[in-house]
């Protein structure tokens, strides 16, 4: 089955700086890669996703890049703000499987 | 924000009690999921359902059971709660007819078994 590794497990960045979280996956058949943000006391919420037919996707301050050959994908957050502090999860799935395999999470703290 | 609801949000019970965690969604989604989230944050799939009268076990073995009698409702039951069941339980759903892969999560139920 699929295995997703996520690094780092904790990340602290100064407000205004950029944050990068990286994930690797094992199943070359995986073709859908979402990122979720979980704030304290809430369930995870989808913030951005990418399919295997594109290498990069951007939505305002967040972007995701995908390297299919190396089987890794990354979340980039620019101009970080205090409200970006949360736990971030990457995930991978094979279209039609409808089961997501999640990474172990990254606790991001933005230092004012 | 997704229309998926979980009750109760917090529950403290004694060992041996039977409990049911409720999950409802108003989006008409076919597939629903239950995850257990441990203190280390990792999400473990414990049950899922493709639709009414369908239930499947997930990747993590669980002593809980689920039922799917109505599309919108996917309750999880523990017949005899133990301290090892202390965790956060997250419900999610997916629209099989739309963006099949996107899972929408509820706010979670934080369970403490004494």
XYZ file of C-alpha atoms in Angstrom:
226
model
C 0.000 0.000 0.000
C 0.887 3.670 -0.098
C 3.246 5.169 2.465
C 3.571 8.925 2.898
C 6.408 10.510 4.870
C 6.247 14.140 5.957
C 9.014 16.450 7.211
C 9.610 18.314 9.385
C 7.311 17.366 12.256
C 7.615 20.850 13.748
C 8.551 24.120 12.078
C 8.895 27.621 13.496
C 9.314 30.610 11.203
C 9.389 34.334 11.716
C 6.296 36.191 10.591
C 6.753 37.300 7.004
C 9.214 34.540 6.144
C 8.426 31.499 4.010
C 7.651 27.977 5.226
C 8.203 24.767 3.298
C 6.864 21.327 4.201
C 7.924 18.257 2.246
C 6.330 14.877 1.647
C 7.411 11.744 -0.161
C 5.188 8.921 -1.315
C 5.899 5.332 -2.280
C 3.182 4.268 -4.725
C 3.910 5.453 -8.263
C 0.204 4.952 -9.087
C -0.801 7.791 -6.739
C -2.067 10.749 -8.722
C -3.825 13.076 -6.282
C -2.048 15.041 -3.550
C -4.050 17.295 -1.202
C -2.852 19.422 1.681
C -4.965 19.934 4.786
C -4.703 22.519 7.543
C -5.939 21.657 11.015
C -6.435 24.457 13.503
C -6.799 23.860 17.214
C -10.141 22.271 18.071
C -11.163 21.806 14.446
C -11.087 19.095 11.814
C -8.639 19.240 8.891
C -9.644 21.579 6.051
C -8.442 21.267 2.457
C -6.257 24.234 1.490
C -4.816 23.182 -1.850
C -4.437 20.059 -3.959
C -2.589 18.957 -7.060
C -3.023 16.180 -9.570
C -0.205 14.307 -11.220
C -0.683 15.962 -14.598
C 0.692 19.285 -13.300
C 3.940 20.173 -11.607
C 2.895 23.255 -9.671
C -0.235 24.976 -8.430
C -0.571 28.292 -6.658
C -3.339 29.964 -4.692
C -2.397 33.384 -3.323
C 0.279 32.794 -0.647
C 0.298 29.008 -0.840
C 1.713 26.806 -3.558
C 2.311 23.122 -4.049
C 4.966 21.526 -6.236
C 5.077 17.926 -7.422
C 8.009 15.892 -8.674
C 6.597 12.624 -9.980
C 9.974 11.186 -10.871
C 11.304 11.620 -7.352
C 7.883 10.953 -5.820
C 7.830 13.999 -3.618
C 5.659 17.064 -3.244
C 5.961 20.192 -1.167
C 3.812 22.930 0.336
C 5.148 26.467 0.205
C 3.656 29.287 2.262
C 5.017 32.766 1.577
C 4.674 35.930 3.672
C 3.579 33.892 6.670
C 1.076 35.352 9.090
C 0.100 34.363 12.656
C -3.101 32.740 11.358
C -0.971 30.286 9.398
C -0.043 28.622 12.697
C -1.653 25.164 12.588
C -0.930 21.512 11.868
C -0.532 20.714 8.167
C -1.068 17.277 6.636
C -0.111 16.062 3.201
C -1.886 13.075 1.659
C -1.832 10.904 -1.436
C -4.332 8.732 -3.233
C -4.931 6.857 -6.447
C -7.898 8.226 -8.380
C -10.806 5.824 -7.986
C -9.470 4.463 -4.712
C -11.018 7.291 -2.660
C -8.796 6.403 0.274
C -6.304 9.017 1.307
C -3.012 8.071 2.929
C -1.973 10.906 5.219
C 1.445 12.062 6.293
C 2.209 12.365 9.990
C 1.628 16.120 10.156
C 3.747 19.254 10.622
C 3.078 21.667 13.451
C 3.814 25.124 12.037
C 4.304 28.023 14.435
C 4.599 31.584 13.176
C 6.628 33.764 15.509
C 5.352 37.382 15.620
C -17.017 25.380 5.044
C -18.274 21.807 4.726
C -21.655 20.872 6.221
C -20.547 17.926 8.309
C -21.374 17.746 11.976
C -20.199 15.674 14.891
C -21.704 15.320 18.349
C -20.742 15.395 21.064
C -17.659 17.566 20.660
C -16.233 16.427 23.988
C -17.068 13.337 26.036
C -15.727 12.025 29.345
C -16.987 8.599 30.368
C -16.086 5.723 32.631
C -14.668 2.380 31.588
C -17.220 -0.152 30.378
C -19.788 2.361 29.144
C -21.380 2.062 25.722
C -21.109 5.200 23.629
C -22.168 6.345 20.181
C -20.432 9.167 18.356
C -22.704 10.887 15.870
C -21.736 12.133 12.416
C -24.086 13.770 9.941
C -23.553 15.536 6.631
C -26.039 17.541 4.610
C -24.127 17.458 1.311
C -25.612 14.193 0.034
C -22.162 12.618 -0.078
C -21.977 8.907 -0.742
C -18.758 7.959 0.975
C -18.088 8.586 4.634
C -15.102 7.868 6.854
C -14.073 7.657 10.480
C -10.530 8.480 11.517
C -8.830 8.187 14.872
C -6.309 10.915 15.562
C -3.739 10.173 18.248
C -1.950 12.821 20.343
C 0.953 12.654 17.932
C -1.419 14.087 15.305
C -1.354 11.124 12.911
C -4.684 10.222 11.272
C -5.675 6.555 11.152
C -8.604 5.345 9.037
C -10.764 3.000 11.146
C -14.011 2.669 9.131
C -15.538 3.810 5.853
C -18.739 3.391 3.901
C -19.529 3.635 0.176
C -23.190 4.347 0.856
C -26.309 3.025 2.570
C -25.846 -0.476 4.018
C -22.134 -0.444 3.173
C -19.474 -0.545 5.906
C -15.786 -1.437 5.598
C -12.928 -1.688 8.063
C -10.092 0.742 7.622
C -6.353 0.438 7.918
C -6.237 0.562 11.711
C -7.915 -2.193 13.677
C -10.609 -0.799 15.929
C -12.996 -2.269 18.472
C -15.661 0.177 17.343
C -18.501 -0.579 14.942
C -20.368 1.613 12.458
C -23.672 1.590 10.634
C -25.029 3.385 7.555
C -28.798 3.231 7.472
C -29.213 6.706 5.967
C -26.969 8.502 3.489
C -26.472 11.481 5.771
C -25.772 9.603 9.000
C -22.720 7.477 9.948
C -22.584 6.785 13.697
C -19.692 5.047 15.435
C -20.324 2.871 18.490
C -18.065 1.561 21.229
C -19.820 -1.244 23.118
C -17.507 -1.096 26.122
C -15.200 1.897 26.329
C -11.663 1.497 27.703
C -8.914 4.025 28.492
C -7.088 2.891 25.341
C -10.015 4.358 23.343
C -9.129 7.842 24.532
C -8.502 9.823 21.364
C -9.961 12.314 18.925
C -12.393 10.850 16.384
C -12.871 12.630 13.053
C -15.636 11.994 10.568
C -15.280 12.873 6.875
C -17.231 12.523 3.648
C -16.620 12.521 -0.107
C -18.890 13.122 -3.079
C -18.360 10.147 -5.386
C -20.084 11.999 -8.190
C -17.991 15.143 -7.954
C -14.453 15.764 -6.813
C -14.067 12.190 -5.803
C -10.912 12.550 -3.838
C -11.664 15.590 -1.699
C -12.593 14.660 1.836
C -14.500 17.117 3.994
C -13.963 16.746 7.722
C -16.178 17.413 10.696
C -14.879 19.225 13.802
C -14.132 15.997 15.677
C -15.146 14.384 18.966
C -12.557 14.351 21.720
C -13.136 11.265 23.880
C -11.644 10.649 27.311
C -12.256 7.280 28.964
C -11.418 7.157 32.659
